[in-house]
């Protein structure tokens, strides 16, 4: 297996549940979409089926798709609609704005009256 699509992040071991989902997909020859983090934190997608899963020394656990693409397992967001090892990381991006203040400090935000609570 040639590593063509590794990300710059360190490999994180994955829970056995994710390996089982991949093994089941290989057994059933499931075909569909895989969403994953690719270079520089971007989300990429691939379509196909998983033909093998292989541990590469000092690089991590990878799946090889029938189209020749290999994806590091800890970067998979969803595999054929099922959550992957990076799903929680992706979900954190989606929820990040729920906690933000739009670039303002808390004391710079308008209060209930619509006026800023702190004037510089």
C-alpha positions in Angstrom: 0.0 0.0 0.0 1.4 3.4 -1.0 0.5 6.3 1.3 -0.8 9.0 -1.0 -3.1 10.8 1.3 -1.7 11.3 4.7 -2.5 14.4 6.8 0.0 16.4 8.7 -1.5 15.4 12.1 -0.1 12.7 14.3 -1.9 9.3 14.1 -4.3 8.7 16.9 -5.2 5.0 17.7 -8.9 4.2 17.0 -11.4 2.3 19.0 -12.2 -1.3 18.0 -15.7 -0.3 17.0 -14.4 1.7 14.0 -12.3 -1.3 12.9 -15.4 -3.5 13.2 -17.4 -1.1 11.0 -14.7 -1.2 8.4 -14.4 -5.0 8.5 -18.1 -5.4 8.2 -18.1 -3.0 5.1 -15.3 -5.1 3.6 -17.2 -8.4 4.2 -20.5 -7.0 2.7 -18.6 -5.2 -0.1 -20.4 -2.0 0.7 -20.1 0.8 -1.7 -20.8 4.4 -1.0 -19.3 7.7 0.2 -16.6 8.3 2.7 -16.0 11.7 4.2 -12.7 12.4 5.8 -10.2 15.1 6.8 -7.6 15.5 4.1 -4.8 18.0 3.8 -4.8 21.1 5.9 -8.0 20.2 7.8 -10.2 20.3 4.7 -13.0 17.8 4.4 -12.8 15.5 1.4 -15.0 12.8 0.1 -14.4 9.6 -1.8 -16.7 7.0 -3.4 -16.1 3.3 -3.6 -15.6 0.3 -1.4 -12.9 -0.7 1.1 -10.8 -3.5 -0.2 -8.3 -3.7 2.6 -7.2 -2.3 6.0 -3.5 -2.2 6.8 -1.3 -0.9 9.6 1.7 1.0 8.3 4.6 1.3 10.7 5.0 4.8 12.2 2.1 6.1 10.0 -1.1 4.5 11.3 -4.0 2.4 10.2 -5.2 2.9 6.6 -8.0 1.7 4.4 -7.5 1.1 0.7 -10.4 1.8 -1.6 -11.1 0.0 -4.9 -10.2 3.2 -6.8 -6.6 3.1 -5.3 -7.1 5.9 -2.7 -5.9 5.2 0.8 -7.3 7.0 3.8 -6.0 7.1 7.4 -8.7 5.5 9.6 -8.4 8.1 12.4 -9.3 10.9 9.8 -12.5 9.3 8.6 -15.6 11.3 9.5 -18.2 9.0 8.1 -17.9 5.6 6.4 -21.0 4.8 4.3 -23.2 7.0 6.5 -21.8 5.6 9.8 -19.7 7.8 12.2 -16.0 7.3 11.8 -13.1 7.9 14.2 -13.0 11.7 13.3 -16.7 12.3 13.6 -16.5 14.0 17.0 -13.7 16.2 15.7 -15.9 17.2 12.8 -18.9 17.8 15.1 -16.8 20.1 17.2 -16.2 22.3 14.2 -19.9 22.5 13.5 -20.7 23.4 17.1 -17.7 25.9 17.5 -19.8 28.9 16.6 -22.3 28.1 19.3 -19.6 29.1 21.9 -18.1 32.1 20.1 -18.8 35.7 20.7 -18.3 36.8 17.1 -14.8 38.1 17.7 -15.9 40.3 20.6 -15.0 40.1 24.3 -17.9 39.5 26.6 -17.8 43.0 27.9 -18.0 44.5 24.4 -21.3 42.8 23.5 -24.5 44.8 23.8 -26.5 44.2 26.9 -30.3 43.6 27.0 -30.9 47.4 26.3 -28.9 47.2 23.1 -26.1 49.3 24.6 -22.6 48.0 25.1 -21.9 47.1 28.6 -18.4 48.6 28.6 -17.3 51.8 26.8 -13.6 52.1 26.0 
